PDB file of N, CA and C in Angstrom:
ATOM      1  N   MET A  28     -23.825  36.455  38.297  1.00  0.00           N
ATOM      2  CA  MET A  28     -22.629  36.496  37.898  1.00  0.00           C
ATOM      3  C   MET A  28     -22.359  36.792  36.154  1.00  0.00           C
ATOM      4  N   VAL A  29     -22.856  35.954  35.560  1.00  0.00           N
ATOM      5  CA  VAL A  29     -23.057  35.880  34.144  1.00  0.00           C
ATOM      6  C   VAL A  29     -23.559  37.348  33.591  1.00  0.00           C
ATOM      7  N   GLN A  30     -24.820  37.747  34.156  1.00  0.00           N
ATOM      8  CA  GLN A  30     -25.537  38.970  33.518  1.00  0.00           C
ATOM      9  C   GLN A  30     -24.667  40.159  34.090  1.00  0.00           C
ATOM     10  N   ASN A  31     -23.734  40.052  35.063  1.00  0.00           N
ATOM     11  CA  ASN A  31     -22.883  41.132  35.182  1.00  0.00           C
ATOM     12  C   ASN A  31     -21.424  41.135  34.309  1.00  0.00           C
ATOM     13  N   GLY A  32     -21.427  40.162  33.335  1.00  0.00           N
ATOM     14  CA  GLY A  32     -20.130  39.917  32.468  1.00  0.00           C
ATOM     15  C   GLY A  32     -18.918  39.231  33.167  1.00  0.00           C
ATOM     16  N   HIS A  33     -19.287  38.402  34.460  1.00  0.00           N
ATOM     17  CA  HIS A  33     -18.280  37.520  35.137  1.00  0.00           C
ATOM     18  C   HIS A  33     -18.539  36.064  34.510  1.00  0.00           C
ATOM     19  N   PRO A  34     -17.597  35.051  34.911  1.00  0.00           N
ATOM     20  CA  PRO A  34     -17.644  34.003  34.764  1.00  0.00           C
ATOM     21  C   PRO A  34     -18.382  33.334  35.834  1.00  0.00           C
ATOM     22  N   GLN A  35     -18.929  32.242  35.215  1.00  0.00           N
ATOM     23  CA  GLN A  35     -19.919  31.378  36.263  1.00  0.00           C
ATOM     24  C   GLN A  35     -19.272  30.982  37.298  1.00  0.00           C
ATOM     25  N   PRO A  36     -20.033  31.094  38.534  1.00  0.00           N
ATOM     26  CA  PRO A  36     -19.005  30.401  39.707  1.00  0.00           C
ATOM     27  C   PRO A  36     -18.923  28.939  39.886  1.00  0.00           C
ATOM     28  N   GLU A  37     -17.595  28.784  40.304  1.00  0.00           N
ATOM     29  CA  GLU A  37     -17.339  27.254  40.356  1.00  0.00           C
ATOM     30  C   GLU A  37     -17.358  26.860  41.560  1.00  0.00           C
ATOM     31  N   PHE A  38     -17.967  25.625  41.801  1.00  0.00           N
ATOM     32  CA  PHE A  38     -18.542  24.836  42.801  1.00  0.00           C
ATOM     33  C   PHE A  38     -17.698  23.493  43.090  1.00  0.00           C
ATOM     34  N   ILE A  39     -16.988  23.555  44.270  1.00  0.00           N
ATOM     35  CA  ILE A  39     -16.199  22.393  44.374  1.00  0.00           C
ATOM     36  C   ILE A  39     -16.601  21.735  45.813  1.00  0.00           C
ATOM     37  N   ALA A  40     -17.128  20.272  45.579  1.00  0.00           N
ATOM     38  CA  ALA A  40     -17.584  19.717  46.716  1.00  0.00           C
ATOM     39  C   ALA A  40     -16.765  18.401  47.102  1.00  0.00           C
ATOM     40  N   THR A  41     -16.211  18.386  48.387  1.00  0.00           N
ATOM     41  CA  THR A  41     -15.380  17.262  48.790  1.00  0.00           C
ATOM     42  C   THR A  41     -16.330  16.515  50.188  1.00  0.00           C
ATOM     43  N   PRO A  42     -15.934  15.501  50.383  1.00  0.00           N
ATOM     44  CA  PRO A  42     -16.610  15.024  51.652  1.00  0.00           C
ATOM     45  C   PRO A  42     -16.587  15.653  52.761  1.00  0.00           C
ATOM     46  N   HIS A  43     -15.646  16.838  53.153  1.00  0.00           N
ATOM     47  CA  HIS A  43     -15.659  17.492  54.084  1.00  0.00           C
ATOM     48  C   HIS A  43     -15.814  18.869  53.792  1.00  0.00           C
ATOM     49  N   SER A  44     -15.929  19.454  52.564  1.00  0.00           N
ATOM     50  CA  SER A  44     -16.032  20.935  52.525  1.00  0.00           C
ATOM     51  C   SER A  44     -16.846  21.221  51.263  1.00  0.00           C
ATOM     52  N   PHE A  45     -17.046  22.379  51.169  1.00  0.00           N
ATOM     53  CA  PHE A  45     -17.792  23.039  49.946  1.00  0.00           C
ATOM     54  C   PHE A  45     -17.159  24.316  49.694  1.00  0.00           C
ATOM     55  N   THR A  46     -16.584  24.437  48.348  1.00  0.00           N
ATOM     56  CA  THR A  46     -16.312  25.695  48.253  1.00  0.00           C
ATOM     57  C   THR A  46     -16.836  26.214  46.885  1.00  0.00           C
ATOM     58  N   VAL A  47     -17.003  27.662  46.830  1.00  0.00           N
ATOM     59  CA  VAL A  47     -17.586  28.316  45.772  1.00  0.00           C
ATOM     60  C   VAL A  47     -16.560  29.341  45.381  1.00  0.00           C
ATOM     61  N   ILE A  48     -16.281  29.406  43.876  1.00  0.00           N
ATOM     62  CA  ILE A  48     -15.312  30.210  43.482  1.00  0.00           C
ATOM     63  C   ILE A  48     -15.754  31.254  42.663  1.00  0.00           C
ATOM     64  N   LEU A  49     -15.861  32.560  42.989  1.00  0.00           N
ATOM     65  CA  LEU A  49     -16.190  33.920  41.975  1.00  0.00           C
ATOM     66  C   LEU A  49     -15.167  34.274  41.499  1.00  0.00           C
ATOM     67  N   ARG A  50     -15.274  34.524  40.308  1.00  0.00           N
ATOM     68  CA  ARG A  50     -13.730  34.989  39.552  1.00  0.00           C
ATOM     69  C   ARG A  50     -14.516  36.534  38.990  1.00  0.00           C
ATOM     70  N   ARG A  51     -13.986  37.616  39.096  1.00  0.00           N
ATOM     71  CA  ARG A  51     -14.456  38.877  38.342  1.00  0.00           C
ATOM     72  C   ARG A  51     -13.808  38.970  36.921  1.00  0.00           C
ATOM     73  N   GLY A  52     -14.440  39.762  36.170  1.00  0.00           N
ATOM     74  CA  GLY A  52     -14.106  39.879  34.713  1.00  0.00           C
ATOM     75  C   GLY A  52     -14.235  38.779  34.045  1.00  0.00           C
ATOM     76  N   ASN A  53     -13.923  39.153  32.408  1.00  0.00           N
ATOM     77  CA  ASN A  53     -13.986  37.872  31.675  1.00  0.00           C
ATOM     78  C   ASN A  53     -12.789  37.400  31.084  1.00  0.00           C
ATOM     79  N   ARG A  54     -11.938  36.749  32.045  1.00  0.00           N
ATOM     80  CA  ARG A  54     -10.849  36.176  31.559  1.00  0.00           C
ATOM     81  C   ARG A  54     -10.855  34.977  30.907  1.00  0.00           C
ATOM     82  N   SER A  55      -9.774  35.035  29.714  1.00  0.00           N
ATOM     83  CA  SER A  55      -9.986  33.606  29.116  1.00  0.00           C
ATOM     84  C   SER A  55      -9.317  32.478  29.897  1.00  0.00           C
ATOM     85  N   CYS A  56      -9.360  31.322  29.188  1.00  0.00           N
ATOM     86  CA  CYS A  56      -8.894  30.142  29.801  1.00  0.00           C
ATOM     87  C   CYS A  56      -7.187  30.287  29.763  1.00  0.00           C
ATOM     88  N   ALA A  57      -6.742  30.850  28.514  1.00  0.00           N
ATOM     89  CA  ALA A  57      -5.297  31.190  28.319  1.00  0.00           C
ATOM     90  C   ALA A  57      -4.885  32.157  29.468  1.00  0.00           C
ATOM     91  N   ALA A  58      -5.638  33.086  29.609  1.00  0.00           N
ATOM     92  CA  ALA A  58      -5.148  33.811  30.821  1.00  0.00           C
ATOM     93  C   ALA A  58      -5.243  33.304  32.244  1.00  0.00           C
ATOM     94  N   ALA A  59      -6.307  32.412  32.199  1.00  0.00           N
ATOM     95  CA  ALA A  59      -6.118  31.781  33.681  1.00  0.00           C
ATOM     96  C   ALA A  59      -5.056  30.630  33.870  1.00  0.00           C
ATOM     97  N   ARG A  60      -4.736  29.959  32.683  1.00  0.00           N
ATOM     98  CA  ARG A  60      -3.797  29.094  32.621  1.00  0.00           C
ATOM     99  C   ARG A  60      -2.126  29.921  32.665  1.00  0.00           C
ATOM    100  N   GLY A  61      -2.162  31.010  32.270  1.00  0.00           N
ATOM    101  CA  GLY A  61      -1.103  31.871  32.336  1.00  0.00           C
ATOM    102  C   GLY A  61      -0.943  32.230  33.769  1.00  0.00           C
ATOM    103  N   ALA A  62      -2.105  32.628  34.417  1.00  0.00           N
ATOM    104  CA  ALA A  62      -1.911  32.844  35.996  1.00  0.00           C
ATOM    105  C   ALA A  62      -1.553  31.810  37.022  1.00  0.00           C
ATOM    106  N   ARG A  63      -2.083  30.511  36.392  1.00  0.00           N
ATOM    107  CA  ARG A  63      -1.675  29.432  37.256  1.00  0.00           C
ATOM    108  C   ARG A  63       0.075  29.280  37.040  1.00  0.00           C
ATOM    109  N   MET A  64       0.430  29.395  35.658  1.00  0.00           N
ATOM    110  CA  MET A  64       1.661  28.943  35.385  1.00  0.00           C
ATOM    111  C   MET A  64       2.572  30.074  36.332  1.00  0.00           C
ATOM    112  N   GLU A  65       2.181  31.428  36.396  1.00  0.00           N
ATOM    113  CA  GLU A  65       3.024  32.109  37.251  1.00  0.00           C
ATOM    114  C   GLU A  65       3.114  31.897  38.600  1.00  0.00           C
ATOM    115  N   ARG A  66       2.203  30.921  39.176  1.00  0.00           N
ATOM    116  CA  ARG A  66       2.258  30.559  40.453  1.00  0.00           C
ATOM    117  C   ARG A  66       3.393  29.478  40.802  1.00  0.00           C
ATOM    118  N   GLY A  67       4.148  29.156  39.488  1.00  0.00           N
ATOM    119  CA  GLY A  67       5.005  27.981  39.574  1.00  0.00           C
ATOM    120  C   GLY A  67       4.274  26.361  39.110  1.00  0.00           C
ATOM    121  N   MET A  68       3.294  26.407  38.463  1.00  0.00           N
ATOM    122  CA  MET A  68       2.644  25.109  38.245  1.00  0.00           C
ATOM    123  C   MET A  68       3.078  24.934  36.563  1.00  0.00           C
ATOM    124  N   ASN A  69       3.594  23.408  36.267  1.00  0.00           N
ATOM    125  CA  ASN A  69       4.035  23.434  34.922  1.00  0.00           C
ATOM    126  C   ASN A  69       2.742  22.684  34.358  1.00  0.00           C
ATOM    127  N   GLU A  70       2.980  22.132  33.006  1.00  0.00           N
ATOM    128  CA  GLU A  70       1.826  21.780  32.126  1.00  0.00           C
ATOM    129  C   GLU A  70       1.086  20.393  32.931  1.00  0.00           C
ATOM    130  N   ARG A  71       1.909  19.720  33.371  1.00  0.00           N
ATOM    131  CA  ARG A  71       1.399  18.222  33.877  1.00  0.00           C
ATOM    132  C   ARG A  71       0.439  18.713  35.285  1.00  0.00           C
ATOM    133  N   GLN A  72       0.843  19.532  35.989  1.00  0.00           N
ATOM    134  CA  GLN A  72       0.196  20.095  37.010  1.00  0.00           C
ATOM    135  C   GLN A  72      -1.109  20.570  36.686  1.00  0.00           C
ATOM    136  N   LEU A  73      -1.158  21.600  35.532  1.00  0.00           N
ATOM    137  CA  LEU A  73      -2.447  21.918  35.166  1.00  0.00           C
ATOM    138  C   LEU A  73      -3.429  20.890  34.550  1.00  0.00           C
ATOM    139  N   LYS A  74      -2.780  19.977  34.365  1.00  0.00           N
ATOM    140  CA  LYS A  74      -3.256  18.822  33.530  1.00  0.00           C
ATOM    141  C   LYS A  74      -4.244  17.812  34.728  1.00  0.00           C
ATOM    142  N   ALA A  75      -3.292  17.896  35.680  1.00  0.00           N
ATOM    143  CA  ALA A  75      -3.762  17.033  36.919  1.00  0.00           C
ATOM    144  C   ALA A  75      -5.220  17.616  37.575  1.00  0.00           C
ATOM    145  N   LEU A  76      -5.099  19.241  37.470  1.00  0.00           N
ATOM    146  CA  LEU A  76      -6.191  19.709  38.167  1.00  0.00           C
ATOM    147  C   LEU A  76      -7.305  19.747  37.245  1.00  0.00           C
ATOM    148  N   GLN A  77      -7.137  19.802  36.338  1.00  0.00           N
ATOM    149  CA  GLN A  77      -8.109  19.702  34.974  1.00  0.00           C
ATOM    150  C   GLN A  77      -8.958  18.406  35.289  1.00  0.00           C
ATOM    151  N   PHE A  78      -8.046  17.249  35.350  1.00  0.00           N
ATOM    152  CA  PHE A  78      -8.661  15.825  35.523  1.00  0.00           C
ATOM    153  C   PHE A  78      -9.627  15.978  36.723  1.00  0.00           C
ATOM    154  N   LEU A  79      -8.849  16.493  37.662  1.00  0.00           N
ATOM    155  CA  LEU A  79      -9.837  16.250  39.048  1.00  0.00           C
ATOM    156  C   LEU A  79     -11.100  17.270  38.979  1.00  0.00           C
ATOM    157  N   GLN A  80     -11.121  18.440  38.206  1.00  0.00           N
ATOM    158  CA  GLN A  80     -12.092  19.311  38.157  1.00  0.00           C
ATOM    159  C   GLN A  80     -13.290  18.601  37.478  1.00  0.00           C
ATOM    160  N   GLN A  81     -12.970  17.957  36.202  1.00  0.00           N
ATOM    161  CA  GLN A  81     -13.664  17.180  35.259  1.00  0.00           C
ATOM    162  C   GLN A  81     -14.439  15.664  35.844  1.00  0.00           C
ATOM    163  N   GLN A  82     -13.959  15.085  36.856  1.00  0.00           N
ATOM    164  CA  GLN A  82     -14.373  14.048  37.304  1.00  0.00           C
ATOM    165  C   GLN A  82     -15.677  14.094  38.056  1.00  0.00           C
ATOM    166  N   PRO A  83     -16.533  13.394  38.252  1.00  0.00           N
ATOM    167  CA  PRO A  83     -17.465  13.200  39.078  1.00  0.00           C
ATOM    168  C   PRO A  83     -17.223  13.231  40.641  1.00  0.00           C
ATOM    169  N   ARG A  84     -17.954  13.867  41.491  1.00  0.00           N
ATOM    170  CA  ARG A  84     -17.602  13.819  42.774  1.00  0.00           C
ATOM    171  C   ARG A  84     -17.314  12.568  43.609  1.00  0.00           C
ATOM    172  N   ALA A  85     -18.072  11.572  43.225  1.00  0.00           N
ATOM    173  CA  ALA A  85     -17.622  10.328  43.720  1.00  0.00           C
ATOM    174  C   ALA A  85     -16.449   9.786  43.349  1.00  0.00           C
ATOM    175  N   SER A  86     -15.785   9.920  42.169  1.00  0.00           N
ATOM    176  CA  SER A  86     -14.625   9.223  41.956  1.00  0.00           C
ATOM    177  C   SER A  86     -13.652  10.345  41.356  1.00  0.00           C
ATOM    178  N   GLN A  87     -13.456  11.428  42.094  1.00  0.00           N
ATOM    179  CA  GLN A  87     -12.283  12.261  42.164  1.00  0.00           C
ATOM    180  C   GLN A  87     -10.808  11.777  42.393  1.00  0.00           C
ATOM    181  N   THR A  88     -10.416  10.879  41.623  1.00  0.00           N
ATOM    182  CA  THR A  88      -9.010  10.068  41.885  1.00  0.00           C
ATOM    183  C   THR A  88      -8.062  10.409  40.750  1.00  0.00           C
ATOM    184  N   VAL A  89      -7.116  10.441  41.025  1.00  0.00           N
ATOM    185  CA  VAL A  89      -6.009  10.724  39.812  1.00  0.00           C
ATOM    186  C   VAL A  89      -5.247   9.642  39.564  1.00  0.00           C
ATOM    187  N   SER A  90      -5.177   8.982  38.440  1.00  0.00           N
ATOM    188  CA  SER A  90      -4.375   7.883  37.852  1.00  0.00           C
ATOM    189  C   SER A  90      -3.269   8.887  37.203  1.00  0.00           C
ATOM    190  N   THR A  91      -1.993   8.269  37.779  1.00  0.00           N
ATOM    191  CA  THR A  91      -1.145   9.459  37.022  1.00  0.00           C
ATOM    192  C   THR A  91      -1.048   9.208  35.608  1.00  0.00           C
ATOM    193  N   THR A  92      -1.441   8.001  34.875  1.00  0.00           N
ATOM    194  CA  THR A  92      -1.203   7.850  33.556  1.00  0.00           C
ATOM    195  C   THR A  92      -2.466   8.668  32.837  1.00  0.00           C
ATOM    196  N   SER A  93      -3.693   8.853  33.476  1.00  0.00           N
ATOM    197  CA  SER A  93      -4.622   9.537  33.009  1.00  0.00           C
ATOM    198  C   SER A  93      -4.605  10.969  32.433  1.00  0.00           C
ATOM    199  N   PHE A  94      -3.400  11.550  32.947  1.00  0.00           N
ATOM    200  CA  PHE A  94      -2.980  13.015  32.717  1.00  0.00           C
ATOM    201  C   PHE A  94      -1.712  12.979  32.092  1.00  0.00           C
ATOM    202  N   ALA A  95      -0.711  12.413  32.350  1.00  0.00           N
ATOM    203  CA  ALA A  95       0.327  12.586  31.468  1.00  0.00           C
ATOM    204  C   ALA A  95       1.003  10.879  31.420  1.00  0.00           C
ATOM    205  N   PRO A  96       0.463  10.451  30.378  1.00  0.00           N
ATOM    206  CA  PRO A  96       0.980   9.201  30.167  1.00  0.00           C
ATOM    207  C   PRO A  96       2.217   9.090  29.714  1.00  0.00           C
ATOM    208  N   THR A  97       3.273   9.945  29.229  1.00  0.00           N
ATOM    209  CA  THR A  97       4.377   9.998  28.872  1.00  0.00           C
ATOM    210  C   THR A  97       5.521  10.096  29.832  1.00  0.00           C
ATOM    211  N   SER A  98       5.122  10.499  30.825  1.00  0.00           N
ATOM    212  CA  SER A  98       5.960  10.840  31.847  1.00  0.00           C
ATOM    213  C   SER A  98       6.212  10.028  32.861  1.00  0.00           C
ATOM    214  N   SER A  99       7.303   9.847  33.624  1.00  0.00           N
ATOM    215  CA  SER A  99       7.674   8.773  34.680  1.00  0.00           C
ATOM    216  C   SER A  99       6.624   8.866  35.817  1.00  0.00           C
ATOM    217  N   PRO A 100       6.661   7.690  36.241  1.00  0.00           N
ATOM    218  CA  PRO A 100       5.842   7.561  37.758  1.00  0.00           C
ATOM    219  C   PRO A 100       6.478   8.517  38.624  1.00  0.00           C
ATOM    220  N   GLU A 101       7.538   8.595  38.951  1.00  0.00           N
ATOM    221  CA  GLU A 101       8.474   9.533  39.761  1.00  0.00           C
ATOM    222  C   GLU A 101       8.135  11.000  39.465  1.00  0.00           C
ATOM    223  N   THR A 102       8.279  11.512  38.209  1.00  0.00           N
ATOM    224  CA  THR A 102       8.128  12.705  37.802  1.00  0.00           C
ATOM    225  C   THR A 102       6.511  13.144  38.109  1.00  0.00           C
ATOM    226  N   LEU A 103       5.571  12.415  37.950  1.00  0.00           N
ATOM    227  CA  LEU A 103       4.142  12.488  38.187  1.00  0.00           C
ATOM    228  C   LEU A 103       3.912  12.511  39.703  1.00  0.00           C
ATOM    229  N   ARG A 104       4.570  11.685  40.408  1.00  0.00           N
ATOM    230  CA  ARG A 104       4.846  11.565  41.951  1.00  0.00           C
ATOM    231  C   ARG A 104       5.005  13.220  42.532  1.00  0.00           C
ATOM    232  N   LEU A 105       6.178  13.612  41.982  1.00  0.00           N
ATOM    233  CA  LEU A 105       6.784  14.918  42.563  1.00  0.00           C
ATOM    234  C   LEU A 105       5.828  15.848  42.153  1.00  0.00           C
ATOM    235  N   ASP A 106       5.163  15.931  40.996  1.00  0.00           N
ATOM    236  CA  ASP A 106       4.174  16.896  40.662  1.00  0.00           C
ATOM    237  C   ASP A 106       2.995  17.063  41.478  1.00  0.00           C
ATOM    238  N   LEU A 107       2.157  15.750  41.701  1.00  0.00           N
ATOM    239  CA  LEU A 107       1.118  15.853  42.978  1.00  0.00           C
ATOM    240  C   LEU A 107       1.624  16.199  44.331  1.00  0.00           C
ATOM    241  N   ASN A 108       3.003  15.915  44.696  1.00  0.00           N
ATOM    242  CA  ASN A 108       3.222  16.262  46.041  1.00  0.00           C
ATOM    243  C   ASN A 108       3.515  17.781  45.907  1.00  0.00           C
ATOM    244  N   ASP A 109       4.067  18.457  45.022  1.00  0.00           N
ATOM    245  CA  ASP A 109       4.308  19.741  44.576  1.00  0.00           C
ATOM    246  C   ASP A 109       2.849  20.399  45.070  1.00  0.00           C
ATOM    247  N   LEU A 110       1.770  19.804  44.269  1.00  0.00           N
ATOM    248  CA  LEU A 110       0.248  20.287  44.435  1.00  0.00           C
ATOM    249  C   LEU A 110      -0.271  20.231  45.859  1.00  0.00           C
ATOM    250  N   THR A 111       0.073  19.184  46.484  1.00  0.00           N
ATOM    251  CA  THR A 111      -0.120  18.869  47.460  1.00  0.00           C
ATOM    252  C   THR A 111       0.358  20.087  48.829  1.00  0.00           C
ATOM    253  N   ASP A 112       1.712  20.395  48.582  1.00  0.00           N
ATOM    254  CA  ASP A 112       2.267  21.532  49.327  1.00  0.00           C
ATOM    255  C   ASP A 112       1.816  22.534  49.084  1.00  0.00           C
ATOM    256  N   LYS A 113       1.204  23.202  47.979  1.00  0.00           N
ATOM    257  CA  LYS A 113       0.724  24.138  47.798  1.00  0.00           C
ATOM    258  C   LYS A 113      -0.854  24.474  48.085  1.00  0.00           C
ATOM    259  N   GLY A 114      -1.239  23.144  48.526  1.00  0.00           N
ATOM    260  CA  GLY A 114      -2.564  23.578  49.292  1.00  0.00           C
ATOM    261  C   GLY A 114      -3.908  23.567  48.168  1.00  0.00           C
ATOM    262  N   LEU A 115      -3.407  22.970  47.080  1.00  0.00           N
ATOM    263  CA  LEU A 115      -4.475  22.834  45.832  1.00  0.00           C
ATOM    264  C   LEU A 115      -5.079  21.451  45.607  1.00  0.00           C
ATOM    265  N   ILE A 116      -4.320  20.426  46.328  1.00  0.00           N
ATOM    266  CA  ILE A 116      -4.983  18.925  46.231  1.00  0.00           C
ATOM    267  C   ILE A 116      -4.740  18.311  47.765  1.00  0.00           C
ATOM    268  N   MET A 117      -5.450  17.427  48.165  1.00  0.00           N
ATOM    269  CA  MET A 117      -5.266  16.719  49.397  1.00  0.00           C
ATOM    270  C   MET A 117      -4.735  15.219  48.833  1.00  0.00           C
ATOM    271  N   LYS A 118      -3.922  14.605  49.586  1.00  0.00           N
ATOM    272  CA  LYS A 118      -3.569  13.306  49.608  1.00  0.00           C
ATOM    273  C   LYS A 118      -4.128  12.519  50.376  1.00  0.00           C
ATOM    274  N   ILE A 119      -4.944  11.335  49.887  1.00  0.00           N
ATOM    275  CA  ILE A 119      -5.593  10.469  50.400  1.00  0.00           C
ATOM    276  C   ILE A 119      -5.093   9.119  50.537  1.00  0.00           C
ATOM    277  N   GLY A 120      -4.676   8.250  51.637  1.00  0.00           N
ATOM    278  CA  GLY A 120      -4.340   7.040  51.444  1.00  0.00           C
ATOM    279  C   GLY A 120      -2.744   6.911  51.649  1.00  0.00           C
ATOM    280  N   ASP A 121      -2.535   5.778  51.431  1.00  0.00           N
ATOM    281  CA  ASP A 121      -0.813   5.489  51.638  1.00  0.00           C
ATOM    282  C   ASP A 121      -0.677   4.289  50.320  1.00  0.00           C
ATOM    283  N   LYS A 122       0.439   4.533  49.565  1.00  0.00           N
ATOM    284  CA  LYS A 122       1.093   3.658  49.065  1.00  0.00           C
ATOM    285  C   LYS A 122       0.462   3.145  47.623  1.00  0.00           C
ATOM    286  N   LYS A 123       0.087   1.981  47.176  1.00  0.00           N
ATOM    287  CA  LYS A 123      -0.829   1.681  46.125  1.00  0.00           C
ATOM    288  C   LYS A 123      -2.413   2.405  46.333  1.00  0.00           C
ATOM    289  N   GLY A 124      -2.764   2.330  47.386  1.00  0.00           N
ATOM    290  CA  GLY A 124      -4.000   2.785  47.748  1.00  0.00           C
ATOM    291  C   GLY A 124      -4.215   4.487  47.510  1.00  0.00           C
ATOM    292  N   THR A 125      -2.945   5.119  47.462  1.00  0.00           N
ATOM    293  CA  THR A 125      -3.160   6.638  47.162  1.00  0.00           C
ATOM    294  C   THR A 125      -4.174   7.202  46.076  1.00  0.00           C
ATOM    295  N   TYR A 126      -4.677   8.269  46.219  1.00  0.00           N
ATOM    296  CA  TYR A 126      -5.391   9.239  45.650  1.00  0.00           C
ATOM    297  C   TYR A 126      -5.511  10.455  45.960  1.00  0.00           C
ATOM    298  N   TYR A 127      -5.752  11.464  44.980  1.00  0.00           N
ATOM    299  CA  TYR A 127      -5.812  12.815  45.313  1.00  0.00           C
ATOM    300  C   TYR A 127      -7.054  13.456  45.048  1.00  0.00           C
ATOM    301  N   ILE A 128      -7.676  14.357  45.847  1.00  0.00           N
ATOM    302  CA  ILE A 128      -8.784  15.130  45.645  1.00  0.00           C
ATOM    303  C   ILE A 128      -8.426  16.707  45.624  1.00  0.00           C
ATOM    304  N   LEU A 129      -9.375  17.546  45.027  1.00  0.00           N
ATOM    305  CA  LEU A 129      -9.359  18.914  45.275  1.00  0.00           C
ATOM    306  C   LEU A 129      -9.416  19.379  46.487  1.00  0.00           C
ATOM    307  N   LYS A 130      -8.807  20.247  47.160  1.00  0.00           N
ATOM    308  CA  LYS A 130      -8.858  20.711  48.235  1.00  0.00           C
ATOM    309  C   LYS A 130     -10.191  21.757  48.707  1.00  0.00           C
TER     310      LYS A 130
END
């Protein structure tokens, strides 16, 4: 991919699936962010996805204060529910034991 001018493949492993994302062209991070924003995602949601991508596979949990410490818990819960509805993340558990992983 890199030899042909494309970004490196992205590998996402979860307990029940393995995903490889192949992107074409040399899109900058800002362009990728813009594409995500076009799909109706806000800055907090982008930070949540970045947080999940950076965490080791064994501990891909989202603590709401980890990616948006100045936002209210209710706002963050709604953002995470929206990402779940869009099929980007998966909600595991219930109440205080809830955590999210990349889908």
